[in-house]
Coordinates of C-alpha atoms and ligand atoms in Angstrom, one line a residue:
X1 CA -38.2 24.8 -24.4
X2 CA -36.2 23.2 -27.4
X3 CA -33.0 24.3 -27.9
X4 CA -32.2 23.9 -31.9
X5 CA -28.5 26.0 -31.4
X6 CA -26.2 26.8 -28.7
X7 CA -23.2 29.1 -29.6
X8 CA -20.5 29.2 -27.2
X9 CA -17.9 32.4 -27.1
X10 CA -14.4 33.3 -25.6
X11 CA -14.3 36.8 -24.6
X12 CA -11.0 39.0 -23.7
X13 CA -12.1 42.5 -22.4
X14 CA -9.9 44.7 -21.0
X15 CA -10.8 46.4 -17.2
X16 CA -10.8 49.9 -17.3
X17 CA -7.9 49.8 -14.6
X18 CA -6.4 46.8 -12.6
X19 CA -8.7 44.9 -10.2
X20 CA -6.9 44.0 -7.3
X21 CA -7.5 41.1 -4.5
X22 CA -5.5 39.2 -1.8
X23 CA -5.9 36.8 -4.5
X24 CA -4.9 38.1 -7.5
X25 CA -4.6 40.8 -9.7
X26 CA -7.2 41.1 -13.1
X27 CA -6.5 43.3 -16.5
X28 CA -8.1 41.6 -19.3
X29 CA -11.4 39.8 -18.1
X30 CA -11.3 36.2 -20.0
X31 CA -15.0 34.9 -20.0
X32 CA -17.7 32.8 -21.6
X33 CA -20.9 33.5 -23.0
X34 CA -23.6 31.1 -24.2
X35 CA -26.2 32.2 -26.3
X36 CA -28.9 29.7 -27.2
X37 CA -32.1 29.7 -29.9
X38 CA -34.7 28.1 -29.0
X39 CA -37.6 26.4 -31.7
X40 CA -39.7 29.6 -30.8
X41 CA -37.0 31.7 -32.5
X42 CA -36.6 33.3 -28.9
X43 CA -32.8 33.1 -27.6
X44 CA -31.3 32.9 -24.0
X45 CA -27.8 34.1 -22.7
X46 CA -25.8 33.3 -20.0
X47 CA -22.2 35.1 -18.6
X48 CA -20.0 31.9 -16.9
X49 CA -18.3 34.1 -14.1
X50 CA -15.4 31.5 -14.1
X51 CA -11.8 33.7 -14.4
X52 CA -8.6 32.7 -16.4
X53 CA -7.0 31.5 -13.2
X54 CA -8.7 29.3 -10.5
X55 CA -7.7 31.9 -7.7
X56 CA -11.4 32.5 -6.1
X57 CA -13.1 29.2 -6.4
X58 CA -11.6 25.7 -8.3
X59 CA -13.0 26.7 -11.7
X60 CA -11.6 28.5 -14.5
X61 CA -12.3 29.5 -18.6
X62 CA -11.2 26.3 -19.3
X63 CA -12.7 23.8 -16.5
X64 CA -16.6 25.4 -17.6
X65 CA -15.8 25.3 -21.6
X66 CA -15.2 21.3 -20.6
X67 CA -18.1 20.9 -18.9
X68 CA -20.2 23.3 -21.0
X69 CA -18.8 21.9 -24.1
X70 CA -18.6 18.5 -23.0
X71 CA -21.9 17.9 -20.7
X72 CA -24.3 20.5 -20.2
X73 CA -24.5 21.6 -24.0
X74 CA -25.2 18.6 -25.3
X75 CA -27.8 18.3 -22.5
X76 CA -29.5 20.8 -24.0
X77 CA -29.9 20.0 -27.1
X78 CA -30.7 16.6 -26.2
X79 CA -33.7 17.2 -24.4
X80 CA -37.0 19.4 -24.2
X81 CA -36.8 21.3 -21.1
X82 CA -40.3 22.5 -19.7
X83 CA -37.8 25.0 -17.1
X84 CA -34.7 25.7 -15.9
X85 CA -35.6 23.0 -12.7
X86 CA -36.2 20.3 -15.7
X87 CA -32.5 20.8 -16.6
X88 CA -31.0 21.3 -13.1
X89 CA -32.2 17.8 -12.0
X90 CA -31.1 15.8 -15.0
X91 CA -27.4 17.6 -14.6
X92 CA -27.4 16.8 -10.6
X93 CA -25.6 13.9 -11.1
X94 CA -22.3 16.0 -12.4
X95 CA -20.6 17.0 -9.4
X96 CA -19.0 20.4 -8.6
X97 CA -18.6 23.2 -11.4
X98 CA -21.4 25.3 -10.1
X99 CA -20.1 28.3 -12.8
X100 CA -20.3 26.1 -15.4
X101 CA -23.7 25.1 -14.4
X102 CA -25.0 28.2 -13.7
X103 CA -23.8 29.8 -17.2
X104 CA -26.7 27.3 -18.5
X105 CA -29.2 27.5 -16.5
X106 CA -28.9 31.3 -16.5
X107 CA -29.2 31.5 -20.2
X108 CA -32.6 28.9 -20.1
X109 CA -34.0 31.8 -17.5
X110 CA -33.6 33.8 -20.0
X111 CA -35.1 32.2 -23.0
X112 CA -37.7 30.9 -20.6
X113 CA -38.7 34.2 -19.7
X114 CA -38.2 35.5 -22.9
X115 CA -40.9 32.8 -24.3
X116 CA -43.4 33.9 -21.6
X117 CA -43.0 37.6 -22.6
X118 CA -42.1 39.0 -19.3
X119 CA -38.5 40.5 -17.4
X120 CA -36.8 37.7 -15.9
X121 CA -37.0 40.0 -12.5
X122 CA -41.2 39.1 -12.8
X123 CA -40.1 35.2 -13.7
X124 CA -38.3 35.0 -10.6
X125 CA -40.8 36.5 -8.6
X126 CA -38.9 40.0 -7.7
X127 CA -40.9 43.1 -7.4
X128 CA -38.6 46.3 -7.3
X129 CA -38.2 48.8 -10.3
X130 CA -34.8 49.7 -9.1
X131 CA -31.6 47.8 -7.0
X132 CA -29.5 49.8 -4.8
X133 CA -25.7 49.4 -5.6
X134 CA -22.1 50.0 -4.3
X135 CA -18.6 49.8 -5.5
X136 CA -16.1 47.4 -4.8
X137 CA -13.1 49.1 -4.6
X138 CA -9.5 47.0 -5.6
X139 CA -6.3 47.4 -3.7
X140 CA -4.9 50.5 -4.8
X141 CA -0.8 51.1 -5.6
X142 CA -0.8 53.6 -3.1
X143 CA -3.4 54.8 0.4
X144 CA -3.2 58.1 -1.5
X145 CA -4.7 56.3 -4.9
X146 CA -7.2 54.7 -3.0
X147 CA -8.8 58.3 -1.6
X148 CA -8.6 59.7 -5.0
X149 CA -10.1 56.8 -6.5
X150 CA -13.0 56.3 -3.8
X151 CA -13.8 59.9 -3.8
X152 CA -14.2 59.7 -7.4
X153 CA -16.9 56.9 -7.3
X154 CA -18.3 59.1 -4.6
X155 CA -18.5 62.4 -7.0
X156 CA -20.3 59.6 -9.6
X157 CA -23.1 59.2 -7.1
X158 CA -22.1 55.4 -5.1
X159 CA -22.9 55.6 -1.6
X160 CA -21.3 52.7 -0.1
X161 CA -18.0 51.3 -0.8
X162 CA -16.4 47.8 -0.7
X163 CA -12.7 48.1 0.4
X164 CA -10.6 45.0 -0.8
X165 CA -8.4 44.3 1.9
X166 CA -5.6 41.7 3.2
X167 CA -2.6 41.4 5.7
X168 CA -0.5 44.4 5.0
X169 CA -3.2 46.6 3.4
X170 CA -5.9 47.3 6.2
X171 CA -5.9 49.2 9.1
X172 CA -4.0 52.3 7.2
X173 CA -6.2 52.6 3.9
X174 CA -9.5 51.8 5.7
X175 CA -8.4 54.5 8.2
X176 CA -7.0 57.0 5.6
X177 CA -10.7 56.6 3.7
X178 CA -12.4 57.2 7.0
X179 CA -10.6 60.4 8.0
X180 CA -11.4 62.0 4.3
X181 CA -15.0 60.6 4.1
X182 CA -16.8 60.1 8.0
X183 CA -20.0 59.1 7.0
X184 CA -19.4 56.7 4.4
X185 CA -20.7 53.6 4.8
X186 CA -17.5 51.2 4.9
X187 CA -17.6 47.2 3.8
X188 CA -14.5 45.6 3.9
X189 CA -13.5 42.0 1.8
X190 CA -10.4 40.3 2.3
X191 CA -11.4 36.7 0.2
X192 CA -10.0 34.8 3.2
X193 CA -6.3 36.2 3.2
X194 CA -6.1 36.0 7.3
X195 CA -5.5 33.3 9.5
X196 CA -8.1 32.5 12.6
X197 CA -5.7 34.0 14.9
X198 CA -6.0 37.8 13.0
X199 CA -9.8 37.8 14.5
X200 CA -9.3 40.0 17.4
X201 CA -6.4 42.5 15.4
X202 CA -9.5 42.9 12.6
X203 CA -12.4 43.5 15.3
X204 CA -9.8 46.6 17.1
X205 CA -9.6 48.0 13.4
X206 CA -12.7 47.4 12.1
X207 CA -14.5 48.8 15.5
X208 CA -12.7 52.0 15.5
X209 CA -12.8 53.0 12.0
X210 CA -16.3 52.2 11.6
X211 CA -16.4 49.0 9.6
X212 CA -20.3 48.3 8.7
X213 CA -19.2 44.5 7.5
X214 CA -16.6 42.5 7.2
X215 CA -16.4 40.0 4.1
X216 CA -14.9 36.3 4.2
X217 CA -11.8 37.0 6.2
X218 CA -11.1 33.4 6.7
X219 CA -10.5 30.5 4.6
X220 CA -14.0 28.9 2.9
X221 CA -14.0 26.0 6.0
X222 CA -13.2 27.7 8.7
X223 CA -16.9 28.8 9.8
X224 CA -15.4 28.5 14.2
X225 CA -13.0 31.5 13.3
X226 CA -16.4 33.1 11.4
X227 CA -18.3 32.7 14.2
X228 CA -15.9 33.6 17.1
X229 CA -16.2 36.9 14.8
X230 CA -19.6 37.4 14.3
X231 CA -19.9 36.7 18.5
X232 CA -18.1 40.7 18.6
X233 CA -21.7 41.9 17.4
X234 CA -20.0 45.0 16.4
X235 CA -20.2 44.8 12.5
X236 CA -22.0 42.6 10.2
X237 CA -19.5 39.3 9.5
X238 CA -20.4 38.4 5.6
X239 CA -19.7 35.3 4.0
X240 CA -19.1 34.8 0.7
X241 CA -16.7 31.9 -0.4
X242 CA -18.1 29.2 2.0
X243 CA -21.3 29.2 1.0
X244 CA -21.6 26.9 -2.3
X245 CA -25.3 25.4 -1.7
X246 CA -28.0 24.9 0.3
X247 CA -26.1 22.5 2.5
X248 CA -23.1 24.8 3.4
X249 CA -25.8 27.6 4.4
X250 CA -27.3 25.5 6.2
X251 CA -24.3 24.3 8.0
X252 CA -23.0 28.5 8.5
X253 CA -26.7 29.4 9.7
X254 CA -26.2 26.6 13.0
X255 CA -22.9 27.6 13.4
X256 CA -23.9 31.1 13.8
X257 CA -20.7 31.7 11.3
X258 CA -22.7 34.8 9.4
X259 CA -24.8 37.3 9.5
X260 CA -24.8 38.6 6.2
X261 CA -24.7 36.8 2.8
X262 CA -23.4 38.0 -0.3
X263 CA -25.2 35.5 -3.3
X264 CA -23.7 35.7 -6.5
X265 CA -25.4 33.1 -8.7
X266 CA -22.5 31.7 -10.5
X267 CA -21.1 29.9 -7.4
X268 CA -23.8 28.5 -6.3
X269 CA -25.3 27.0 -9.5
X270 CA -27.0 29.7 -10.8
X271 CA -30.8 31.5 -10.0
X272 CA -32.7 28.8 -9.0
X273 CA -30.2 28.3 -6.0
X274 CA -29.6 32.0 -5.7
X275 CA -33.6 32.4 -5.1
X276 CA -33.6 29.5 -2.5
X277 CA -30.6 30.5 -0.6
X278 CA -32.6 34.0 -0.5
X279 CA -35.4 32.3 0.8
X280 CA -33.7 30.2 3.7
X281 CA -31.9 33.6 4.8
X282 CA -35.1 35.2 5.0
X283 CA -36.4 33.0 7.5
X284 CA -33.1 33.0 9.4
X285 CA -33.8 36.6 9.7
X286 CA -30.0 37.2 7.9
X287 CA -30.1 40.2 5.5
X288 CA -28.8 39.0 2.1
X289 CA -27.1 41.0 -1.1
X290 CA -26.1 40.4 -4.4
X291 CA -22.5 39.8 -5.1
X292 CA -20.5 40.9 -8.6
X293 CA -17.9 38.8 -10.3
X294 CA -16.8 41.7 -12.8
X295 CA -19.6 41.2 -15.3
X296 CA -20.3 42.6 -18.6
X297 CA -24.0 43.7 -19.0
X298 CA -25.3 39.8 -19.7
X299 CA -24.4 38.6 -16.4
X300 CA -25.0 42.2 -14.6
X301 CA -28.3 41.6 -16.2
X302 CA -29.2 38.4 -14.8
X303 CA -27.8 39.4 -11.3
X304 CA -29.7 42.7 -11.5
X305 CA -33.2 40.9 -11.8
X306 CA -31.8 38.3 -9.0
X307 CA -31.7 41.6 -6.7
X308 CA -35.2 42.1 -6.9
X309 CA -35.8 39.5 -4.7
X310 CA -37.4 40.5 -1.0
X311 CA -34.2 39.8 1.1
X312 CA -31.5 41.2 -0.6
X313 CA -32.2 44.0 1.3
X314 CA -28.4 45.5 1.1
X315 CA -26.7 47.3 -1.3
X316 CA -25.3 45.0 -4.7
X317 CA -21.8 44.9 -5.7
X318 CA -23.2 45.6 -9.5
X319 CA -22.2 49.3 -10.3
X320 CA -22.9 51.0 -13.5
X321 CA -21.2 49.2 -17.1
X322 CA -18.3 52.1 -17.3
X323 CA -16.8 51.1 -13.8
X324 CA -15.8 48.1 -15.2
X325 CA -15.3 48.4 -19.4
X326 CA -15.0 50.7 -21.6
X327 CA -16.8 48.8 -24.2
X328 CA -20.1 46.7 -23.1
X329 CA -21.3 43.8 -25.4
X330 CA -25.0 44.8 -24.6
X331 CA -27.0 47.4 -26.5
X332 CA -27.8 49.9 -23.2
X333 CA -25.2 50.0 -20.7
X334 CA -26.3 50.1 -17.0
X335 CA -26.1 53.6 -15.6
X336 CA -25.9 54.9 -12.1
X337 CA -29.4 56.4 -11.2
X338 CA -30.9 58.1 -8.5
X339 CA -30.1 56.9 -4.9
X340 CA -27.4 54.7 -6.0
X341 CA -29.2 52.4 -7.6
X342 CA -29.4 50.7 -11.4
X343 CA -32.9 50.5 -12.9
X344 CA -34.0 46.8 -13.7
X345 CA -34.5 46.6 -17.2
X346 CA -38.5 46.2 -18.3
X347 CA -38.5 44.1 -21.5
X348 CA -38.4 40.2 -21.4
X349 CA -36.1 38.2 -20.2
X350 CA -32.4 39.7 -19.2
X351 CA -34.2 43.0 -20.5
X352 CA -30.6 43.9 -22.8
X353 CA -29.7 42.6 -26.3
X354 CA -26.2 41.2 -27.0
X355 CA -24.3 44.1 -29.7
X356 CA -22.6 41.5 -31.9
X357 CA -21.0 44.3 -33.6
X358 CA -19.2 44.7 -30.2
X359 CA -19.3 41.4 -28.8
X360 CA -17.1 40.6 -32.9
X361 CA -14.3 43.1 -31.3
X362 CA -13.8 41.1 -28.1
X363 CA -14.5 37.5 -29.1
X364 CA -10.9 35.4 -29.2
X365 CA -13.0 32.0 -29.4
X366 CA -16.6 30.9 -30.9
X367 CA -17.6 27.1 -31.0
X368 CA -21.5 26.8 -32.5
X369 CA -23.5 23.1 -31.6
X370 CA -26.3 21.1 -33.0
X371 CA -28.5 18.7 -32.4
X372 CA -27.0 15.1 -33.2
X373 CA -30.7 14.2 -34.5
X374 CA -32.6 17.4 -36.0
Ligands
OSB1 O1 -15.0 38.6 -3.6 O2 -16.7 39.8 -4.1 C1 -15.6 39.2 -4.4 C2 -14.6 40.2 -8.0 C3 -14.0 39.0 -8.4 C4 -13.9 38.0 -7.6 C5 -14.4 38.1 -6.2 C6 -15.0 39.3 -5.8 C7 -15.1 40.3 -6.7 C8 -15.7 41.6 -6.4 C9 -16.1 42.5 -7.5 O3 -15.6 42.1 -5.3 C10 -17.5 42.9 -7.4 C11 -18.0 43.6 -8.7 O4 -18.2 42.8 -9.7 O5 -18.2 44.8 -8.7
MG2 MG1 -16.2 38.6 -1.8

């Protein structure tokens, strides 16, 4: 692949309500989006899932526009890369910034694909026509909200539900959801707001109000407190945060600090180390899932082909366009289908085409690059 243009955009899209974590609270979804053409006149594009603020990992807008703008970009143009590996190992050498990274190498999967004629989900090597989905569910501004509000995604057709949680907003909502729907299935994900010493107050809680799995409760190192957790064996302990790479997997796995992982492919450097972390949880027998980072269609896209792979055998956190914005920058927005799933899109590459028209409305920033020697 020879990339002849790369154009790099600053998107503001507003949520269609608040997203609330123990982190953080999200209105207006600043994000990236690199689109590049390649000498074949096929183009690539990649979502950097890098927020505004660096609140759930170090990175942010403007840490991945450096490194994008900076670094990998003029990679790109630099060099003729045969696949996405090609590029991976000539940018090892650039520590961290596995969202800036990952924006890249996700839009060369893309225009790799794209070149060969075939859905990314085939490139990759997944097989399913559909992915089974749920809904991650913010912290509501009242228990009462949060009933409404999960019993509407219900009515929509999601089957599983992802409760943000931390100190203060636990026990009671979970609870309150549980009384009003008793056979929902019930994740939990506190982005590591508790201290080791909550681990037996969260077991009693999570135990009786039937808790299915309980997502990074504790900070990214501490995989003792993770373990000393997953050692209860009465609910699935998830880890999302502390597993960056290969290494830090590896690391969790002899710990015994998981037994569930949630892969989304910006933070850990994109598809290629989304597909081998799949791989290496599949022989540790761990079930694996696909996580969401608030995406528009692009990145749902790439993460939706990702979830094809044999051991994500959970349910995704990639629901339908419309529980997230009211306007989507691709031309067919994912819809909720049958069995709460989303259908993986059948044409090559990503499967979706960016709407300019729509992507012009939200765009705050565009930079284009060249070539130095055409
Ligand atoms: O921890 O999984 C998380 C969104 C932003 C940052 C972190 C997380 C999330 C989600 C949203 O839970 C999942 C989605 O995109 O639907
Ligand atoms: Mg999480």
């Amino acid at each position: 692949m020879r990339v002849l243009e790369a154009r790099l955009d600053e998107l503001e899209l507003p949520l269609v309500e608040p997203f609330e974590t123990s982190f953080g609270v999200e209105r207006r979804r600043r994000l990236l989006l690199l689109q590049l053409v390649g000498a074949s006149g096929e183009r690539g594009v990649g979502e950097c899932v890098a927020a505004r603020d660096p609140l759930y990992s170090a990175e942010s807008v403007a840490t991945a526009r450096w490194l994008l703008s900076r670094y990998l970009i003029p990679d790109l143009l630099a060099h003729e890369t045969p696949d996405p590996g090609a590029f991976l190992d000539r940018v090892r050498g650039l520590k961290g910034h596995p969202m800036a990274k990952a924006t890249a190498e996700m839009a060369l999967w893309d225009l790799y694909a794209r070149e060969r004629g075939e859905p990314l989900a085939t490139a990759l090597g997944g097989k399913r026509r559909r992915v089974e989905v749920g809904v991650s569910v913010g912290i509501q501004p009242s228990i009462e909200a949060l009933v409404r509000r999960v019993g509407e995604y219900l009515d929509e057709g999601y089957r599983r539900v992802k409760l943000k949680v931390r100190p203060g907003w636990d026990a009671a909502p979970v609870g309150a959801v549980r009384e009003e729907f008793p056979d929902l299935r019930i994740w939990v994900d506190a982005n590591q707001a508790y201290p080791p010493s909550a681990g037996p107050a969260i077991v009693r809680w999570a135990v009786r109000l039937g808790v299915e799995q309980v997502e990074q409760p504790f900070a990214e190192r501490e995989f003792g407190a993770h373990a000393r957790l997953c050692r209860a064996r009465r609910f699935r302990v998830c880890l999302d945060e502390s597993i960056v790479d290969r290494a830090s997997l590896e690391e969790a796995i002899r710990q015994r600090a998981l037994s569930s992982l949630n892969v989304k492919p910006g933070r850990v450097g994109g598809l290629t180390s989304s597909r081998e972390l799949q791989r290496i949880t599949a022989a540790a027998r761990i079930p694996a899932w696909v996580g969401g980072m608030l995406e528009t269609g692009v990145g749902r896209a790439h993460a939706v082909a990702l979830a094809t792979l044999p051991n994500f055998v959970l349910p995704a956190d990639l629901s339908a366009s419309r529980r997230y914005y009211r306007t989507e920058i691709i031309d067919s927005p994912f819809e909720l289908g049958p069995g709460s799933t989303l259908a993986v899109p059948r044409g090559p590459g990503i499967g979706v085409e960016i709407d300019e028209a729509a992507l012009g409305r939200v765009r705050r920033r565009s930079q284009r690059f060249r070539p130095k020697h055409p």
